Amino acid sequence: MKKLVSLLLVMMMATMLFAACAKDEPAETEPAKTEETKKEETKKEEPAKEVEAMVLRLAETHPGDYPTTLGDMEFARLVEEKTDGRIKVEVYHSKQLGEEKDVIEQVQFGAIDFTRVSVGPMTEFSPELAVVALPYIYASADHMWEVLNSKIGDDFLSGLESSNFVGLGWYDGGARSFYNSVRPVKTLEDLEGLKFRVMQSEMMVDMVEALGASPTPMAYGEVYSSIQTNVIDGAENNWPSYDTSSHFEVAQYYTLDEHLRVPEILIASKIVMDKVSAEDLALIKEAALESQMVQRELWAEKEAVSEAKIREAGNEIYELPAEEKAKFAAAMAPVWEKHAAGYENIINAIQAMAK
Ligand code: GTR
């Protein structure tokens, strides 16, 4: 009986082995391939020659997980998707390509293709942009968004062409307030004599002077050590920047005076965009607008997280009452006189949009 089982097993294995070998052999009916047919086949398998993608660089000052950087990355993803890979955008965050003012210059010359910056330093290159960043011009974030996403905002973006930029879209930058390492600021008078870093822009210098304090224009990356070594007493910024720059560690007094709502702006080099087809440029603009929605959501989340973290850290936060805020706003009159002159119609239209 045992012998019979072994015999059966051997027979089964032999059959399986034969079947396996038979699979590898070409079917007898298939004609042998000539050299010609082989060549033809390899030709067909070769993929169509791909058009080389245009690889463009985007400069960003903030770290990789900051809301503007995440907005840039969404923009990059959308550009590649919408152009079917014809255009690829690489995001260089954390100042890898330099500080904002230098980056803007390079975008103007076409050495850098895109950047996301604050409108603050952009006013040096395109002075009319000061209008969308005037102290206390917006009644709220909603008011600002209504303006930026209206024809007024679009006109400011297209107006950038005369300075050799292509304005693509706006991102949220929240409200900016003063912080310092010396004393709590509860009144306008408390600002007197304090040395504040400002963005590299004449309007920002004028603004701090109008408040009776002393302005020092400086690159963002130098602020932390300048406060630490008492070169300056403080600076001004929104919650997420106060947090991620670690300025909150060296300047513990934060007064929520919300003197500015400076939009963030996404721009491209006109020299570079002139080499892109009109169809692709339209897709790039579309991508910028769509990425705005993502950035704004991430912004709101980050604002809340940063505020909670800084309050938790024990910083002294002072909410400026409305009456005192009105004094800050009134003190800004000379800034408006100088930087808003000639734009009265637009300003009236902006103010009429406040609810
Ligand atoms: C931030 C802004 C940056 C940069 C910085 C500054 O709020 O997002 O683009 O302008 O402020 O104060 O230099």
PDB file of C-alpha atoms in Angstrom, residues 100-101 104 116-134 170 176 197-205 207 236 260-265 339:
ATOM      1  CA  GLU A 100      12.568  89.033   1.931  1.00  0.00           C
ATOM      2  CA  LYS A 101      13.903  92.306   0.561  1.00  0.00           C
ATOM      3  CA  ILE A 104      12.008  90.476  -3.960  1.00  0.00           C
ATOM      4  CA  ARG A 116       5.538  84.694  -0.930  1.00  0.00           C
ATOM      5  CA  VAL A 117       6.276  87.819   1.076  1.00  0.00           C
ATOM      6  CA  SER A 118       4.552  90.381   3.222  1.00  0.00           C
ATOM      7  CA  VAL A 119       3.131  93.432   1.476  1.00  0.00           C
ATOM      8  CA  GLY A 120       5.308  95.398   3.974  1.00  0.00           C
ATOM      9  CA  PRO A 121       8.615  95.208   2.070  1.00  0.00           C
ATOM     10  CA  MET A 122       6.734  95.132  -1.259  1.00  0.00           C
ATOM     11  CA  THR A 123       5.683  98.749  -0.745  1.00  0.00           C
ATOM     12  CA  GLU A 124       9.300  99.738  -1.442  1.00  0.00           C
ATOM     13  CA  PHE A 125       9.009  98.226  -4.918  1.00  0.00           C
ATOM     14  CA  SER A 126       5.430  99.196  -5.622  1.00  0.00           C
ATOM     15  CA  PRO A 127       4.454 102.145  -3.390  1.00  0.00           C
ATOM     16  CA  GLU A 128       0.728 102.045  -4.229  1.00  0.00           C
ATOM     17  CA  LEU A 129       0.510  98.731  -2.336  1.00  0.00           C
ATOM     18  CA  ALA A 130       0.743 100.802   0.850  1.00  0.00           C
ATOM     19  CA  VAL A 131      -3.000 101.375   0.436  1.00  0.00           C
ATOM     20  CA  VAL A 132      -3.849  97.749   1.304  1.00  0.00           C
ATOM     21  CA  ALA A 133      -1.564  97.853   4.345  1.00  0.00           C
ATOM     22  CA  LEU A 134      -2.403 101.227   5.889  1.00  0.00           C
ATOM     23  CA  TRP A 170      -3.146  87.044  -1.374  1.00  0.00           C
ATOM     24  CA  ARG A 176       0.241  92.797  13.841  1.00  0.00           C
ATOM     25  CA  ARG A 197      12.363  96.800  14.624  1.00  0.00           C
ATOM     26  CA  VAL A 198      10.189  97.364  11.564  1.00  0.00           C
ATOM     27  CA  MET A 199      10.017  95.690   8.168  1.00  0.00           C
ATOM     28  CA  GLN A 200      12.281  97.274   5.580  1.00  0.00           C
ATOM     29  CA  SER A 201       9.762  99.798   4.335  1.00  0.00           C
ATOM     30  CA  GLU A 202       9.454 103.554   4.584  1.00  0.00           C
ATOM     31  CA  MET A 203       5.816 103.314   5.592  1.00  0.00           C
ATOM     32  CA  MET A 204       6.695 101.088   8.548  1.00  0.00           C
ATOM     33  CA  VAL A 205       9.394 103.531   9.658  1.00  0.00           C
ATOM     34  CA  MET A 207       4.342 104.432  11.375  1.00  0.00           C
ATOM     35  CA  GLU A 236       5.706  93.931  15.962  1.00  0.00           C
ATOM     36  CA  LEU A 260      -1.780  96.628  10.982  1.00  0.00           C
ATOM     37  CA  ARG A 261      -3.363  93.951   8.866  1.00  0.00           C
ATOM     38  CA  VAL A 262      -0.685  93.476   6.258  1.00  0.00           C
ATOM     39  CA  PRO A 263      -1.710  90.934   3.651  1.00  0.00           C
ATOM     40  CA  GLU A 264       0.763  88.313   2.519  1.00  0.00           C
ATOM     41  CA  ILE A 265       1.254  88.255  -1.244  1.00  0.00           C
ATOM     42  CA  HIS A 339       1.216 107.171   1.886  1.00  0.00           C
TER      43      HIS A 339
END
